[in-house]
């Protein structure tokens, strides 16, 4: 779950942009069920690993990189450590609605086991 506590929010002007109905503690913003999340993570990462395609500065693909399979338990540890994080895509100026789990490019680079040009 992602839980928001208004009293723990340290932003000075929080009352200006947090609606009064949400100025509460223990407000559940998002919730995932363990087994459905397990299925999504393992369907994507645990089967035969994962890949990413690399592009040069002109946008042309020049390389494909492969990483080893990642289990749900490993993924959960990465979430707990803050390596993998939830990005709601909710920021000013963004007209696209999306939510996804993310990690830095350097993290994914550290997991690559093979590359092909």
PDB file as gemmi writes it, atoms N, CA and C in Angstrom:
CRYST1    1.000    1.000    1.000  90.00  90.00  90.00 P 1                      
ATOM      1  N   UNK A   1       0.834  -1.186   0.000  1.00  0.00           N  
ATOM      2  CA  UNK A   1       0.000   0.000   0.000  1.00  0.00           C  
ATOM      3  C   UNK A   1       0.875   1.245   0.000  1.00  0.00           C  
ATOM      4  N   UNK A   2       0.335   2.289  -0.561  1.00  0.00           N  
ATOM      5  CA  UNK A   2       0.938   3.609  -0.436  1.00  0.00           C  
ATOM      6  C   UNK A   2      -0.015   4.412   0.449  1.00  0.00           C  
ATOM      7  N   UNK A   3       0.504   4.885   1.573  1.00  0.00           N  
ATOM      8  CA  UNK A   3      -0.312   5.582   2.563  1.00  0.00           C  
ATOM      9  C   UNK A   3       0.224   6.994   2.750  1.00  0.00           C  
ATOM     10  N   UNK A   4      -0.687   7.948   2.795  1.00  0.00           N  
ATOM     11  CA  UNK A   4      -0.329   9.353   3.004  1.00  0.00           C  
ATOM     12  C   UNK A   4      -0.792   9.793   4.391  1.00  0.00           C  
ATOM     13  N   UNK A   5       0.100  10.484   5.110  1.00  0.00           N  
ATOM     14  CA  UNK A   5      -0.223  11.073   6.409  1.00  0.00           C  
ATOM     15  C   UNK A   5      -0.016  12.581   6.300  1.00  0.00           C  
ATOM     16  N   UNK A   6      -1.099  13.328   6.371  1.00  0.00           N  
ATOM     17  CA  UNK A   6      -1.031  14.777   6.240  1.00  0.00           C  
ATOM     18  C   UNK A   6      -0.104  15.384   7.288  1.00  0.00           C  
ATOM     19  N   UNK A   7      -0.162  14.903   8.519  1.00  0.00           N  
ATOM     20  CA  UNK A   7       0.664  15.500   9.578  1.00  0.00           C  
ATOM     21  C   UNK A   7       2.156  15.244   9.380  1.00  0.00           C  
ATOM     22  N   UNK A   8       2.523  14.239   8.603  1.00  0.00           N  
ATOM     23  CA  UNK A   8       3.933  13.946   8.340  1.00  0.00           C  
ATOM     24  C   UNK A   8       4.455  14.650   7.090  1.00  0.00           C  
ATOM     25  N   UNK A   9       3.550  15.238   6.311  1.00  0.00           N  
ATOM     26  CA  UNK A   9       3.924  15.971   5.104  1.00  0.00           C  
ATOM     27  C   UNK A   9       4.624  17.259   5.547  1.00  0.00           C  
ATOM     28  N   UNK A  10       5.888  17.409   5.209  1.00  0.00           N  
ATOM     29  CA  UNK A  10       6.693  18.527   5.707  1.00  0.00           C  
ATOM     30  C   UNK A  10       6.714  19.734   4.767  1.00  0.00           C  
ATOM     31  N   UNK A  11       5.965  19.693   3.691  1.00  0.00           N  
ATOM     32  CA  UNK A  11       5.937  20.828   2.772  1.00  0.00           C  
ATOM     33  C   UNK A  11       5.226  22.009   3.438  1.00  0.00           C  
ATOM     34  N   UNK A  12       5.821  23.195   3.321  1.00  0.00           N  
ATOM     35  CA  UNK A  12       5.305  24.390   3.996  1.00  0.00           C  
ATOM     36  C   UNK A  12       3.913  24.793   3.519  1.00  0.00           C  
ATOM     37  N   UNK A  13       3.656  24.670   2.237  1.00  0.00           N  
ATOM     38  CA  UNK A  13       2.392  25.146   1.674  1.00  0.00           C  
ATOM     39  C   UNK A  13       1.404  24.017   1.370  1.00  0.00           C  
ATOM     40  N   UNK A  14       1.469  22.928   2.109  1.00  0.00           N  
ATOM     41  CA  UNK A  14       0.652  21.753   1.806  1.00  0.00           C  
ATOM     42  C   UNK A  14      -0.849  22.047   1.838  1.00  0.00           C  
ATOM     43  N   UNK A  15      -1.298  22.936   2.705  1.00  0.00           N  
ATOM     44  CA  UNK A  15      -2.736  23.234   2.766  1.00  0.00           C  
ATOM     45  C   UNK A  15      -3.228  23.951   1.514  1.00  0.00           C  
ATOM     46  N   UNK A  16      -2.328  24.553   0.754  1.00  0.00           N  
ATOM     47  CA  UNK A  16      -2.699  25.269  -0.469  1.00  0.00           C  
ATOM     48  C   UNK A  16      -3.051  24.322  -1.611  1.00  0.00           C  
ATOM     49  N   UNK A  17      -2.485  23.105  -1.618  1.00  0.00           N  
ATOM     50  CA  UNK A  17      -2.741  22.210  -2.752  1.00  0.00           C  
ATOM     51  C   UNK A  17      -3.274  20.831  -2.376  1.00  0.00           C  
ATOM     52  N   UNK A  18      -3.305  20.496  -1.101  1.00  0.00           N  
ATOM     53  CA  UNK A  18      -3.914  19.227  -0.676  1.00  0.00           C  
ATOM     54  C   UNK A  18      -5.383  19.522  -0.372  1.00  0.00           C  
ATOM     55  N   UNK A  19      -6.317  18.903  -1.108  1.00  0.00           N  
ATOM     56  CA  UNK A  19      -7.742  19.157  -0.838  1.00  0.00           C  
ATOM     57  C   UNK A  19      -8.077  18.842   0.627  1.00  0.00           C  
ATOM     58  N   UNK A  20      -8.979  19.600   1.198  1.00  0.00           N  
ATOM     59  CA  UNK A  20      -9.302  19.438   2.619  1.00  0.00           C  
ATOM     60  C   UNK A  20      -9.765  18.017   2.942  1.00  0.00           C  
ATOM     61  N   UNK A  21     -10.457  17.378   2.024  1.00  0.00           N  
ATOM     62  CA  UNK A  21     -10.919  16.004   2.257  1.00  0.00           C  
ATOM     63  C   UNK A  21      -9.750  15.024   2.369  1.00  0.00           C  
ATOM     64  N   UNK A  22      -8.587  15.408   1.858  1.00  0.00           N  
ATOM     65  CA  UNK A  22      -7.424  14.528   1.895  1.00  0.00           C  
ATOM     66  C   UNK A  22      -6.420  14.938   2.972  1.00  0.00           C  
ATOM     67  N   UNK A  23      -6.751  15.945   3.753  1.00  0.00           N  
ATOM     68  CA  UNK A  23      -5.872  16.392   4.825  1.00  0.00           C  
ATOM     69  C   UNK A  23      -6.095  15.543   6.074  1.00  0.00           C  
ATOM     70  N   UNK A  24      -5.849  14.237   5.886  1.00  0.00           N  
ATOM     71  CA  UNK A  24      -6.058  13.259   6.953  1.00  0.00           C  
ATOM     72  C   UNK A  24      -4.818  12.384   7.065  1.00  0.00           C  
ATOM     73  N   UNK A  25      -4.789  11.570   8.086  1.00  0.00           N  
ATOM     74  CA  UNK A  25      -3.703  10.610   8.266  1.00  0.00           C  
ATOM     75  C   UNK A  25      -4.173   9.221   7.857  1.00  0.00           C  
ATOM     76  N   UNK A  26      -3.235   8.412   7.430  1.00  0.00           N  
ATOM     77  CA  UNK A  26      -3.475   7.031   7.012  1.00  0.00           C  
ATOM     78  C   UNK A  26      -4.468   6.956   5.848  1.00  0.00           C  
ATOM     79  N   UNK A  27      -4.254   7.814   4.846  1.00  0.00           N  
ATOM     80  CA  UNK A  27      -5.070   7.816   3.641  1.00  0.00           C  
ATOM     81  C   UNK A  27      -4.434   6.851   2.641  1.00  0.00           C  
ATOM     82  N   UNK A  28      -5.143   5.813   2.262  1.00  0.00           N  
ATOM     83  CA  UNK A  28      -4.609   4.818   1.322  1.00  0.00           C  
ATOM     84  C   UNK A  28      -4.733   5.373  -0.093  1.00  0.00           C  
ATOM     85  N   UNK A  29      -3.585   5.607  -0.721  1.00  0.00           N  
ATOM     86  CA  UNK A  29      -3.539   6.149  -2.075  1.00  0.00           C  
ATOM     87  C   UNK A  29      -3.511   5.049  -3.134  1.00  0.00           C  
ATOM     88  N   UNK A  30      -2.879   3.932  -2.808  1.00  0.00           N  
ATOM     89  CA  UNK A  30      -2.793   2.807  -3.743  1.00  0.00           C  
ATOM     90  C   UNK A  30      -2.624   1.527  -2.948  1.00  0.00           C  
ATOM     91  N   UNK A  31      -3.165   0.446  -3.516  1.00  0.00           N  
ATOM     92  CA  UNK A  31      -3.068  -0.864  -2.851  1.00  0.00           C  
ATOM     93  C   UNK A  31      -2.903  -1.940  -3.924  1.00  0.00           C  
ATOM     94  N   UNK A  32      -2.043  -2.887  -3.653  1.00  0.00           N  
ATOM     95  CA  UNK A  32      -1.833  -4.019  -4.546  1.00  0.00           C  
ATOM     96  C   UNK A  32      -2.028  -5.299  -3.744  1.00  0.00           C  
ATOM     97  N   UNK A  33      -2.592  -6.291  -4.371  1.00  0.00           N  
ATOM     98  CA  UNK A  33      -2.725  -7.613  -3.762  1.00  0.00           C  
ATOM     99  C   UNK A  33      -1.474  -8.408  -4.106  1.00  0.00           C  
ATOM    100  N   UNK A  34      -0.902  -9.063  -3.122  1.00  0.00           N  
ATOM    101  CA  UNK A  34       0.381  -9.754  -3.263  1.00  0.00           C  
ATOM    102  C   UNK A  34       0.401 -10.737  -4.433  1.00  0.00           C  
ATOM    103  N   UNK A  35      -0.595 -11.600  -4.527  1.00  0.00           N  
ATOM    104  CA  UNK A  35      -0.544 -12.646  -5.550  1.00  0.00           C  
ATOM    105  C   UNK A  35      -0.744 -12.101  -6.962  1.00  0.00           C  
ATOM    106  N   UNK A  36      -1.590 -11.088  -7.129  1.00  0.00           N  
ATOM    107  CA  UNK A  36      -1.750 -10.527  -8.478  1.00  0.00           C  
ATOM    108  C   UNK A  36      -0.486  -9.768  -8.889  1.00  0.00           C  
ATOM    109  N   UNK A  37       0.150  -9.107  -7.928  1.00  0.00           N  
ATOM    110  CA  UNK A  37       1.406  -8.418  -8.218  1.00  0.00           C  
ATOM    111  C   UNK A  37       2.513  -9.428  -8.506  1.00  0.00           C  
ATOM    112  N   UNK A  38       2.531 -10.533  -7.749  1.00  0.00           N  
ATOM    113  CA  UNK A  38       3.506 -11.608  -8.000  1.00  0.00           C  
ATOM    114  C   UNK A  38       3.383 -12.108  -9.437  1.00  0.00           C  
ATOM    115  N   UNK A  39       2.159 -12.363  -9.868  1.00  0.00           N  
ATOM    116  CA  UNK A  39       1.946 -12.877 -11.221  1.00  0.00           C  
ATOM    117  C   UNK A  39       2.476 -11.892 -12.267  1.00  0.00           C  
ATOM    118  N   UNK A  40       2.180 -10.607 -12.110  1.00  0.00           N  
ATOM    119  CA  UNK A  40       2.647  -9.611 -13.078  1.00  0.00           C  
ATOM    120  C   UNK A  40       4.165  -9.535 -13.123  1.00  0.00           C  
ATOM    121  N   UNK A  41       4.795  -9.513 -11.962  1.00  0.00           N  
ATOM    122  CA  UNK A  41       6.267  -9.412 -11.900  1.00  0.00           C  
ATOM    123  C   UNK A  41       6.900 -10.661 -12.495  1.00  0.00           C  
ATOM    124  N   UNK A  42       6.398 -11.832 -12.106  1.00  0.00           N  
ATOM    125  CA  UNK A  42       7.021 -13.073 -12.585  1.00  0.00           C  
ATOM    126  C   UNK A  42       6.722 -13.337 -14.053  1.00  0.00           C  
ATOM    127  N   UNK A  43       5.556 -12.930 -14.536  1.00  0.00           N  
ATOM    128  CA  UNK A  43       5.278 -13.067 -15.974  1.00  0.00           C  
ATOM    129  C   UNK A  43       6.250 -12.218 -16.786  1.00  0.00           C  
ATOM    130  N   UNK A  44       6.604 -11.054 -16.262  1.00  0.00           N  
ATOM    131  CA  UNK A  44       7.471 -10.139 -17.000  1.00  0.00           C  
ATOM    132  C   UNK A  44       8.957 -10.455 -16.835  1.00  0.00           C  
ATOM    133  N   UNK A  45       9.400 -10.834 -15.626  1.00  0.00           N  
ATOM    134  CA  UNK A  45      10.830 -10.919 -15.341  1.00  0.00           C  
ATOM    135  C   UNK A  45      11.372 -12.301 -15.007  1.00  0.00           C  
ATOM    136  N   UNK A  46      10.536 -13.241 -14.581  1.00  0.00           N  
ATOM    137  CA  UNK A  46      11.075 -14.503 -14.069  1.00  0.00           C  
ATOM    138  C   UNK A  46      11.167 -15.607 -15.117  1.00  0.00           C  
ATOM    139  N   UNK A  47      10.464 -15.473 -16.225  1.00  0.00           N  
ATOM    140  CA  UNK A  47      10.405 -16.567 -17.197  1.00  0.00           C  
ATOM    141  C   UNK A  47      11.780 -16.870 -17.810  1.00  0.00           C  
ATOM    142  N   UNK A  48      12.232 -15.993 -18.648  1.00  0.00           N  
ATOM    143  CA  UNK A  48      13.527 -16.195 -19.329  1.00  0.00           C  
ATOM    144  C   UNK A  48      14.403 -14.964 -19.203  1.00  0.00           C  
ATOM    145  N   UNK A  49      14.103 -14.132 -18.226  1.00  0.00           N  
ATOM    146  CA  UNK A  49      14.859 -12.906 -18.059  1.00  0.00           C  
ATOM    147  C   UNK A  49      14.156 -11.752 -18.746  1.00  0.00           C  
ATOM    148  N   UNK A  50      14.903 -10.722 -19.033  1.00  0.00           N  
ATOM    149  CA  UNK A  50      14.337  -9.509 -19.613  1.00  0.00           C  
ATOM    150  C   UNK A  50      15.348  -8.917 -20.584  1.00  0.00           C  
ATOM    151  N   UNK A  51      14.918  -7.936 -21.364  1.00  0.00           N  
ATOM    152  CA  UNK A  51      15.840  -7.304 -22.312  1.00  0.00           C  
ATOM    153  C   UNK A  51      15.539  -5.818 -22.405  1.00  0.00           C  
ATOM    154  N   UNK A  52      16.509  -5.100 -22.907  1.00  0.00           N  
ATOM    155  CA  UNK A  52      16.295  -3.699 -23.267  1.00  0.00           C  
ATOM    156  C   UNK A  52      17.093  -3.400 -24.520  1.00  0.00           C  
ATOM    157  N   UNK A  53      16.535  -2.533 -25.346  1.00  0.00           N  
ATOM    158  CA  UNK A  53      17.185  -2.136 -26.595  1.00  0.00           C  
ATOM    159  C   UNK A  53      17.839  -0.782 -26.390  1.00  0.00           C  
ATOM    160  N   UNK A  54      19.047  -0.646 -26.895  1.00  0.00           N  
ATOM    161  CA  UNK A  54      19.821   0.597 -26.754  1.00  0.00           C  
ATOM    162  C   UNK A  54      19.764   1.380 -28.062  1.00  0.00           C  
ATOM    163  N   UNK A  55      19.578   2.707 -27.948  1.00  0.00           N  
ATOM    164  CA  UNK A  55      19.583   3.588 -29.115  1.00  0.00           C  
ATOM    165  C   UNK A  55      20.734   4.569 -29.020  1.00  0.00           C  
ATOM    166  N   UNK A  56      21.219   4.979 -30.174  1.00  0.00           N  
ATOM    167  CA  UNK A  56      22.273   6.000 -30.187  1.00  0.00           C  
ATOM    168  C   UNK A  56      21.628   7.390 -30.118  1.00  0.00           C  
ATOM    169  N   UNK A  57      22.443   8.412 -30.216  1.00  0.00           N  
ATOM    170  CA  UNK A  57      21.934   9.790 -30.057  1.00  0.00           C  
ATOM    171  C   UNK A  57      20.978  10.215 -31.173  1.00  0.00           C  
ATOM    172  N   UNK A  58      20.989   9.475 -32.288  1.00  0.00           N  
ATOM    173  CA  UNK A  58      20.056   9.796 -33.378  1.00  0.00           C  
ATOM    174  C   UNK A  58      18.764   8.989 -33.281  1.00  0.00           C  
ATOM    175  N   UNK A  59      18.664   8.099 -32.298  1.00  0.00           N  
ATOM    176  CA  UNK A  59      17.460   7.296 -32.114  1.00  0.00           C  
ATOM    177  C   UNK A  59      17.484   5.951 -32.810  1.00  0.00           C  
ATOM    178  N   UNK A  60      18.636   5.599 -33.403  1.00  0.00           N  
ATOM    179  CA  UNK A  60      18.764   4.315 -34.104  1.00  0.00           C  
ATOM    180  C   UNK A  60      19.173   3.235 -33.106  1.00  0.00           C  
ATOM    181  N   UNK A  61      18.452   2.108 -33.139  1.00  0.00           N  
ATOM    182  CA  UNK A  61      18.799   0.984 -32.262  1.00  0.00           C  
ATOM    183  C   UNK A  61      20.103   0.351 -32.728  1.00  0.00           C  
ATOM    184  N   UNK A  62      21.010   0.098 -31.798  1.00  0.00           N  
ATOM    185  CA  UNK A  62      22.294  -0.493 -32.154  1.00  0.00           C  
ATOM    186  C   UNK A  62      22.653  -1.703 -31.297  1.00  0.00           C  
ATOM    187  N   UNK A  63      21.897  -1.950 -30.225  1.00  0.00           N  
ATOM    188  CA  UNK A  63      22.276  -3.032 -29.326  1.00  0.00           C  
ATOM    189  C   UNK A  63      21.055  -3.543 -28.566  1.00  0.00           C  
ATOM    190  N   UNK A  64      21.074  -4.837 -28.252  1.00  0.00           N  
ATOM    191  CA  UNK A  64      20.072  -5.420 -27.367  1.00  0.00           C  
ATOM    192  C   UNK A  64      20.825  -6.037 -26.189  1.00  0.00           C  
ATOM    193  N   UNK A  65      20.310  -5.775 -24.991  1.00  0.00           N  
ATOM    194  CA  UNK A  65      20.961  -6.268 -23.766  1.00  0.00           C  
ATOM    195  C   UNK A  65      19.977  -7.162 -23.021  1.00  0.00           C  
ATOM    196  N   UNK A  66      20.507  -8.233 -22.426  1.00  0.00           N  
ATOM    197  CA  UNK A  66      19.677  -9.203 -21.708  1.00  0.00           C  
ATOM    198  C   UNK A  66      20.092  -9.294 -20.247  1.00  0.00           C  
ATOM    199  N   UNK A  67      19.080  -9.418 -19.386  1.00  0.00           N  
ATOM    200  CA  UNK A  67      19.319  -9.627 -17.962  1.00  0.00           C  
ATOM    201  C   UNK A  67      18.745 -10.962 -17.523  1.00  0.00           C  
ATOM    202  N   UNK A  68      19.280 -11.494 -16.453  1.00  0.00           N  
ATOM    203  CA  UNK A  68      18.829 -12.778 -15.925  1.00  0.00           C  
ATOM    204  C   UNK A  68      17.425 -12.638 -15.330  1.00  0.00           C  
ATOM    205  N   UNK A  69      16.717 -13.762 -15.167  1.00  0.00           N  
ATOM    206  CA  UNK A  69      15.391 -13.718 -14.536  1.00  0.00           C  
ATOM    207  C   UNK A  69      15.452 -13.099 -13.143  1.00  0.00           C  
ATOM    208  N   UNK A  70      14.347 -12.482 -12.750  1.00  0.00           N  
ATOM    209  CA  UNK A  70      14.234 -11.812 -11.462  1.00  0.00           C  
ATOM    210  C   UNK A  70      12.984 -12.345 -10.771  1.00  0.00           C  
ATOM    211  N   UNK A  71      13.130 -12.889  -9.574  1.00  0.00           N  
ATOM    212  CA  UNK A  71      11.986 -13.447  -8.853  1.00  0.00           C  
ATOM    213  C   UNK A  71      11.200 -12.354  -8.143  1.00  0.00           C  
ATOM    214  N   UNK A  72       9.991 -12.677  -7.755  1.00  0.00           N  
ATOM    215  CA  UNK A  72       9.146 -11.741  -7.016  1.00  0.00           C  
ATOM    216  C   UNK A  72       9.785 -11.366  -5.688  1.00  0.00           C  
ATOM    217  N   UNK A  73      10.398 -12.325  -5.011  1.00  0.00           N  
ATOM    218  CA  UNK A  73      11.036 -12.054  -3.724  1.00  0.00           C  
ATOM    219  C   UNK A  73      12.191 -11.060  -3.887  1.00  0.00           C  
ATOM    220  N   UNK A  74      12.994 -11.245  -4.936  1.00  0.00           N  
ATOM    221  CA  UNK A  74      14.072 -10.290  -5.215  1.00  0.00           C  
ATOM    222  C   UNK A  74      13.513  -8.916  -5.524  1.00  0.00           C  
ATOM    223  N   UNK A  75      12.455  -8.881  -6.320  1.00  0.00           N  
ATOM    224  CA  UNK A  75      11.823  -7.624  -6.694  1.00  0.00           C  
ATOM    225  C   UNK A  75      11.292  -6.902  -5.448  1.00  0.00           C  
ATOM    226  N   UNK A  76      10.651  -7.644  -4.534  1.00  0.00           N  
ATOM    227  CA  UNK A  76      10.146  -7.040  -3.299  1.00  0.00           C  
ATOM    228  C   UNK A  76      11.272  -6.437  -2.469  1.00  0.00           C  
ATOM    229  N   UNK A  77      12.395  -7.123  -2.399  1.00  0.00           N  
ATOM    230  CA  UNK A  77      13.551  -6.587  -1.671  1.00  0.00           C  
ATOM    231  C   UNK A  77      14.018  -5.275  -2.299  1.00  0.00           C  
ATOM    232  N   UNK A  78      13.987  -5.201  -3.616  1.00  0.00           N  
ATOM    233  CA  UNK A  78      14.380  -3.982  -4.315  1.00  0.00           C  
ATOM    234  C   UNK A  78      13.403  -2.836  -4.042  1.00  0.00           C  
ATOM    235  N   UNK A  79      12.116  -3.164  -3.926  1.00  0.00           N  
ATOM    236  CA  UNK A  79      11.117  -2.151  -3.579  1.00  0.00           C  
ATOM    237  C   UNK A  79      11.368  -1.657  -2.160  1.00  0.00           C  
ATOM    238  N   UNK A  80      11.584  -2.589  -1.229  1.00  0.00           N  
ATOM    239  CA  UNK A  80      11.810  -2.219   0.171  1.00  0.00           C  
ATOM    240  C   UNK A  80      13.070  -1.376   0.335  1.00  0.00           C  
ATOM    241  N   UNK A  81      14.075  -1.622  -0.499  1.00  0.00           N  
ATOM    242  CA  UNK A  81      15.323  -0.859  -0.431  1.00  0.00           C  
ATOM    243  C   UNK A  81      15.219   0.494  -1.147  1.00  0.00           C  
ATOM    244  N   UNK A  82      14.144   0.686  -1.914  1.00  0.00           N  
ATOM    245  CA  UNK A  82      13.979   1.938  -2.645  1.00  0.00           C  
ATOM    246  C   UNK A  82      14.628   1.933  -4.019  1.00  0.00           C  
ATOM    247  N   UNK A  83      15.180   0.802  -4.429  1.00  0.00           N  
ATOM    248  CA  UNK A  83      15.808   0.683  -5.747  1.00  0.00           C  
ATOM    249  C   UNK A  83      14.739   0.692  -6.838  1.00  0.00           C  
ATOM    250  N   UNK A  84      13.672  -0.060  -6.612  1.00  0.00           N  
ATOM    251  CA  UNK A  84      12.502  -0.052  -7.485  1.00  0.00           C  
ATOM    252  C   UNK A  84      11.455   0.802  -6.785  1.00  0.00           C  
ATOM    253  N   UNK A  85      10.844   1.729  -7.525  1.00  0.00           N  
ATOM    254  CA  UNK A  85       9.883   2.642  -6.912  1.00  0.00           C  
ATOM    255  C   UNK A  85       8.678   2.832  -7.820  1.00  0.00           C  
ATOM    256  N   UNK A  86       7.578   3.260  -7.218  1.00  0.00           N  
ATOM    257  CA  UNK A  86       6.336   3.468  -7.952  1.00  0.00           C  
ATOM    258  C   UNK A  86       6.273   4.900  -8.450  1.00  0.00           C  
ATOM    259  N   UNK A  87       6.030   5.060  -9.744  1.00  0.00           N  
ATOM    260  CA  UNK A  87       5.924   6.377 -10.365  1.00  0.00           C  
ATOM    261  C   UNK A  87       4.492   6.532 -10.852  1.00  0.00           C  
ATOM    262  N   UNK A  88       3.750   7.429 -10.216  1.00  0.00           N  
ATOM    263  CA  UNK A  88       2.346   7.632 -10.594  1.00  0.00           C  
ATOM    264  C   UNK A  88       2.218   8.483 -11.844  1.00  0.00           C  
ATOM    265  N   UNK A  89       3.279   9.140 -12.262  1.00  0.00           N  
ATOM    266  CA  UNK A  89       3.211  10.003 -13.433  1.00  0.00           C  
ATOM    267  C   UNK A  89       2.409  11.258 -13.183  1.00  0.00           C  
ATOM    268  N   UNK A  90       2.114  11.521 -11.925  1.00  0.00           N  
ATOM    269  CA  UNK A  90       1.287  12.682 -11.589  1.00  0.00           C  
ATOM    270  C   UNK A  90       2.181  13.865 -11.264  1.00  0.00           C  
ATOM    271  N   UNK A  91       2.409  14.692 -12.260  1.00  0.00           N  
ATOM    272  CA  UNK A  91       3.150  15.919 -12.022  1.00  0.00           C  
ATOM    273  C   UNK A  91       2.626  16.999 -12.958  1.00  0.00           C  
ATOM    274  N   UNK A  92       2.832  18.218 -12.575  1.00  0.00           N  
ATOM    275  CA  UNK A  92       2.293  19.350 -13.327  1.00  0.00           C  
ATOM    276  C   UNK A  92       2.846  19.364 -14.744  1.00  0.00           C  
ATOM    277  N   UNK A  93       1.958  19.542 -15.690  1.00  0.00           N  
ATOM    278  CA  UNK A  93       2.362  19.610 -17.088  1.00  0.00           C  
ATOM    279  C   UNK A  93       2.303  18.269 -17.803  1.00  0.00           C  
ATOM    280  N   UNK A  94       2.044  17.185 -17.079  1.00  0.00           N  
ATOM    281  CA  UNK A  94       1.962  15.867 -17.702  1.00  0.00           C  
ATOM    282  C   UNK A  94       0.510  15.586 -18.070  1.00  0.00           C  
ATOM    283  N   UNK A  95       0.236  15.450 -19.357  1.00  0.00           N  
ATOM    284  CA  UNK A  95      -1.134  15.186 -19.793  1.00  0.00           C  
ATOM    285  C   UNK A  95      -1.423  13.690 -19.918  1.00  0.00           C  
ATOM    286  N   UNK A  96      -0.390  12.856 -19.797  1.00  0.00           N  
ATOM    287  CA  UNK A  96      -0.581  11.399 -19.890  1.00  0.00           C  
ATOM    288  C   UNK A  96      -0.850  10.819 -18.509  1.00  0.00           C  
ATOM    289  N   UNK A  97      -1.879  10.006 -18.407  1.00  0.00           N  
ATOM    290  CA  UNK A  97      -2.145   9.293 -17.164  1.00  0.00           C  
ATOM    291  C   UNK A  97      -1.475   7.927 -17.234  1.00  0.00           C  
ATOM    292  N   UNK A  98      -0.600   7.632 -16.302  1.00  0.00           N  
ATOM    293  CA  UNK A  98       0.038   6.328 -16.254  1.00  0.00           C  
ATOM    294  C   UNK A  98       0.560   6.088 -14.846  1.00  0.00           C  
ATOM    295  N   UNK A  99       0.810   4.844 -14.554  1.00  0.00           N  
ATOM    296  CA  UNK A  99       1.473   4.448 -13.316  1.00  0.00           C  
ATOM    297  C   UNK A  99       2.358   3.261 -13.656  1.00  0.00           C  
ATOM    298  N   UNK A 100       3.562   3.266 -13.116  1.00  0.00           N  
ATOM    299  CA  UNK A 100       4.460   2.148 -13.385  1.00  0.00           C  
ATOM    300  C   UNK A 100       5.524   2.053 -12.304  1.00  0.00           C  
ATOM    301  N   UNK A 101       6.073   0.862 -12.186  1.00  0.00           N  
ATOM    302  CA  UNK A 101       7.211   0.630 -11.303  1.00  0.00           C  
ATOM    303  C   UNK A 101       8.458   0.940 -12.096  1.00  0.00           C  
ATOM    304  N   UNK A 102       9.411   1.628 -11.477  1.00  0.00           N  
ATOM    305  CA  UNK A 102      10.606   2.065 -12.189  1.00  0.00           C  
ATOM    306  C   UNK A 102      11.861   1.796 -11.357  1.00  0.00           C  
ATOM    307  N   UNK A 103      12.989   1.879 -12.036  1.00  0.00           N  
ATOM    308  CA  UNK A 103      14.310   1.841 -11.401  1.00  0.00           C  
ATOM    309  C   UNK A 103      15.226   2.670 -12.298  1.00  0.00           C  
ATOM    310  N   UNK A 104      16.348   3.078 -11.761  1.00  0.00           N  
ATOM    311  CA  UNK A 104      17.275   3.889 -12.542  1.00  0.00           C  
ATOM    312  C   UNK A 104      17.930   3.065 -13.656  1.00  0.00           C  
ATOM    313  N   UNK A 105      18.380   3.751 -14.691  1.00  0.00           N  
ATOM    314  CA  UNK A 105      19.091   3.069 -15.777  1.00  0.00           C  
ATOM    315  C   UNK A 105      20.340   2.372 -15.256  1.00  0.00           C  
ATOM    316  N   UNK A 106      21.036   2.991 -14.295  1.00  0.00           N  
ATOM    317  CA  UNK A 106      22.262   2.372 -13.774  1.00  0.00           C  
ATOM    318  C   UNK A 106      21.956   1.053 -13.069  1.00  0.00           C  
ATOM    319  N   UNK A 107      20.797   0.960 -12.419  1.00  0.00           N  
ATOM    320  CA  UNK A 107      20.412  -0.313 -11.796  1.00  0.00           C  
ATOM    321  C   UNK A 107      20.247  -1.393 -12.858  1.00  0.00           C  
ATOM    322  N   UNK A 108      19.481  -1.094 -13.923  1.00  0.00           N  
ATOM    323  CA  UNK A 108      19.278  -2.093 -14.983  1.00  0.00           C  
ATOM    324  C   UNK A 108      20.598  -2.452 -15.646  1.00  0.00           C  
ATOM    325  N   UNK A 109      21.455  -1.465 -15.837  1.00  0.00           N  
ATOM    326  CA  UNK A 109      22.779  -1.737 -16.416  1.00  0.00           C  
ATOM    327  C   UNK A 109      23.544  -2.750 -15.563  1.00  0.00           C  
ATOM    328  N   UNK A 110      23.422  -2.639 -14.255  1.00  0.00           N  
ATOM    329  CA  UNK A 110      24.161  -3.532 -13.351  1.00  0.00           C  
ATOM    330  C   UNK A 110      23.684  -4.978 -13.445  1.00  0.00           C  
ATOM    331  N   UNK A 111      22.486  -5.208 -13.982  1.00  0.00           N  
ATOM    332  CA  UNK A 111      21.931  -6.560 -14.073  1.00  0.00           C  
ATOM    333  C   UNK A 111      22.145  -7.227 -15.428  1.00  0.00           C  
ATOM    334  N   UNK A 112      22.691  -6.496 -16.390  1.00  0.00           N  
ATOM    335  CA  UNK A 112      22.859  -7.049 -17.742  1.00  0.00           C  
ATOM    336  C   UNK A 112      23.922  -8.145 -17.735  1.00  0.00           C  
ATOM    337  N   UNK A 113      23.568  -9.272 -18.370  1.00  0.00           N  
ATOM    338  CA  UNK A 113      24.487 -10.408 -18.456  1.00  0.00           C  
ATOM    339  C   UNK A 113      25.027 -10.653 -19.862  1.00  0.00           C  
ATOM    340  N   UNK A 114      24.315 -10.156 -20.896  1.00  0.00           N  
ATOM    341  CA  UNK A 114      24.767 -10.318 -22.281  1.00  0.00           C  
ATOM    342  C   UNK A 114      24.324  -9.130 -23.115  1.00  0.00           C  
ATOM    343  N   UNK A 115      25.165  -8.788 -24.111  1.00  0.00           N  
ATOM    344  CA  UNK A 115      24.840  -7.726 -25.074  1.00  0.00           C  
ATOM    345  C   UNK A 115      25.154  -8.217 -26.483  1.00  0.00           C  
ATOM    346  N   UNK A 116      24.324  -7.790 -27.418  1.00  0.00           N  
ATOM    347  CA  UNK A 116      24.561  -8.093 -28.827  1.00  0.00           C  
ATOM    348  C   UNK A 116      24.386  -6.822 -29.638  1.00  0.00           C  
ATOM    349  N   UNK A 117      25.343  -6.571 -30.544  1.00  0.00           N  
ATOM    350  CA  UNK A 117      25.262  -5.399 -31.432  1.00  0.00           C  
ATOM    351  C   UNK A 117      24.607  -5.781 -32.732  1.00  0.00           C  
TER     352      UNK A 117                                                      
END                                                                             
